[in-house]
Amino acid sequence: MLLIQNNSSSESFARDEKAYKKFSKDVKRIIKEILKKEERRQKEEEKESK
């Protein structure tokens, strides 16, 4: 969870939370892409080794 030092206004918190959600969504997307590439690479290696 995010630690927000300046939580004097709920607007600031909401903005930070929105940015955090977008960031974590991007991170998840990037991880998925990396896993897909790795999976493809492994399949290619299996084909070549046969």
Backbone as a ProteinNet text record, in pm:
[ID]
protein_1_A
[PRIMARY]
MLLIQNNSSSESFARDEKAYKKFSKDVKRIIKEILKKEERRQKEEEKESK
[TERTIARY]
85.2	0	88.6	35.3	110.8	116.2	230.6	243.2	237	143.4	127.5	159.4	266.8	310.6	218.3	178.3	91.6	-51.5	-115.8	-252.7	-352.1	-316.3	-403.2	-532	-526	-648.7	-680.4	-807.5	-848.2	-828.4	-828.8	-806.3	-665.8	-569.5	-430.7	-421	-486.3	-484.9	-547.6	-662	-731	-644.1	-576.9	-490.5	-373.7	-312.1	-200.5	-245.9	-363.8	-416.1	-442.8	-496.4	-523.4	-392.6	-291.4	-160.4	-100.4	-115.9	-63.1	-132.3	-264.1	-338.5	-294.7	-275.9	-231.3	-91.2	-6	130.8	130.8	53.1	52.6	-8	-104.8	-164	-58.3	20.6	128.4	232.2	266.8	365.9	315.2	188.6	130.9	134.2	103.1	103.1	244.5	342.3	481.4	526.5	490.4	527.8	464.9	338.2	271.7	345.5	384.8	457.1	588.8	660.7	788.8	766.6	665	636.6	600.4	522.7	486.3	610.7	698.4	821.8	907.3	917.2	997.1	937.4	805.4	737	764.2	754.6	781.4	925.2	1016.8	1157.9	1181.3	1120	1135.5	1078.4	964.4	904.3	995.5	1055.3	1148.5	1268	1320.1	1433.9	1396.9	1275.8	1230.1	1222.9	1172.7	1163	1301.8	1395.8	1532	1603.5	1575.2	1645.1	1594.4	1477.1	1420.7	1480.7
-119.4	0	124.2	226.9	352.1	423.2	477.5	564	707.4	780.5	918.6	1010.4	1088	1174.3	1295	1352.5	1469.6	1425.1	1372.5	1326.1	1424.3	1552.4	1654.8	1669.2	1638.5	1648.1	1514.5	1479.8	1352.7	1357.3	1477.4	1492.7	1445.2	1483.8	1441.4	1290	1232.4	1086.9	1018.2	1067.9	1007.6	1014.7	1127.3	1144.7	1045.4	1033.9	940.5	796.7	763.9	628.1	596.1	693.6	674.9	651.6	730.4	715.1	579	537.7	407.4	293.5	302.9	198.7	190.9	307.1	308.3	248.4	284.7	232.4	80.7	30	-114.8	-188.5	-125.4	-185.2	-195.6	-89.2	-90.4	-197.2	-208.5	-308.3	-449	-475.2	-607.1	-636.5	-535.2	-552.6	-585.5	-514.2	-537.4	-677.3	-719.3	-853.6	-959	-940.2	-1034.8	-1043.3	-928.6	-927	-1002.7	-980.9	-1049.5	-1200.1	-1241.2	-1384.2	-1446.7	-1375.1	-1426	-1444.4	-1346.1	-1354.5	-1471.5	-1488.8	-1597.8	-1732.8	-1741.8	-1865.4	-1898.7	-1797.6	-1817.8	-1863.4	-1800.2	-1834.6	-1979.8	-2022.8	-2161.5	-2259	-2224.5	-2311.2	-2322.6	-2210.3	-2211.7	-2302	-2292.3	-2375.9	-2523.7	-2556	-2695.3	-2747.8	-2664.6	-2704.1	-2730.6	-2642.2	-2654.6	-2776.8	-2812.4	-2925.2	-3060.8	-3061.8	-3188.6	-3230.2
0	0	0	-61	-69.3	65.6	94.6	210.9	161.4	213.4	168.9	286.6	270.3	379	394	281.5	287.9	262.1	364.9	347.6	407.8	403.8	460.4	380.3	250.4	171.7	106.4	107	46.1	-104.8	-162.4	-307.1	-343	-262	-283.2	-275	-177	-160.7	-281.5	-325.6	-440	-564.9	-584.3	-701.2	-694.9	-578.4	-561.7	-581.6	-530.3	-543.5	-689.9	-762.5	-905.7	-981.6	-950.3	-1015	-980.8	-856.1	-813.5	-888.3	-901.6	-973	-1118.4	-1181.6	-1321.1	-1331.3	-1239.5	-1237.6	-1221.3	-1126.2	-1102.9	-1221.7	-1288.5	-1408.7	-1518.9	-1535	-1635.1	-1601.9	-1474.9	-1433.1	-1464.4	-1432.4	-1460.7	-1609.8	-1691.6	-1837.2	-1886.4	-1835.6	-1876.2	-1835.4	-1714.6	-1668.9	-1759.4	-1795.8	-1886.1	-2018.6	-2073.3	-2201	-2189.5	-2081	-2060.9	-2051.1	-1977.5	-1963.1	-2097.2	-2178.2	-2311.1	-2396.9	-2395.9	-2475.2	-2428.8	-2298.7	-2242.6	-2282.3	-2277.4	-2315.6	-2462.1	-2548.8	-2691.8	-2714.1	-2642.7	-2657.1	-2616.6	-2508.8	-2463.7	-2565.7	-2624.2	-2726.1	-2847.7	-2886.2	-2999.7	-2969.5	-2848.2	-2809.2	-2812	-2768.1	-2769.7	-2912.7	-3003.2	-3143.9	-3201.7	-3169.6	-3222.2	-3165.9	-3042.9	-2980.3	-3030.2	-3091.6	-3140.8	-3272.5
[MASK]
++++++++++++++++++++++++++++++++++++++++++++++++++

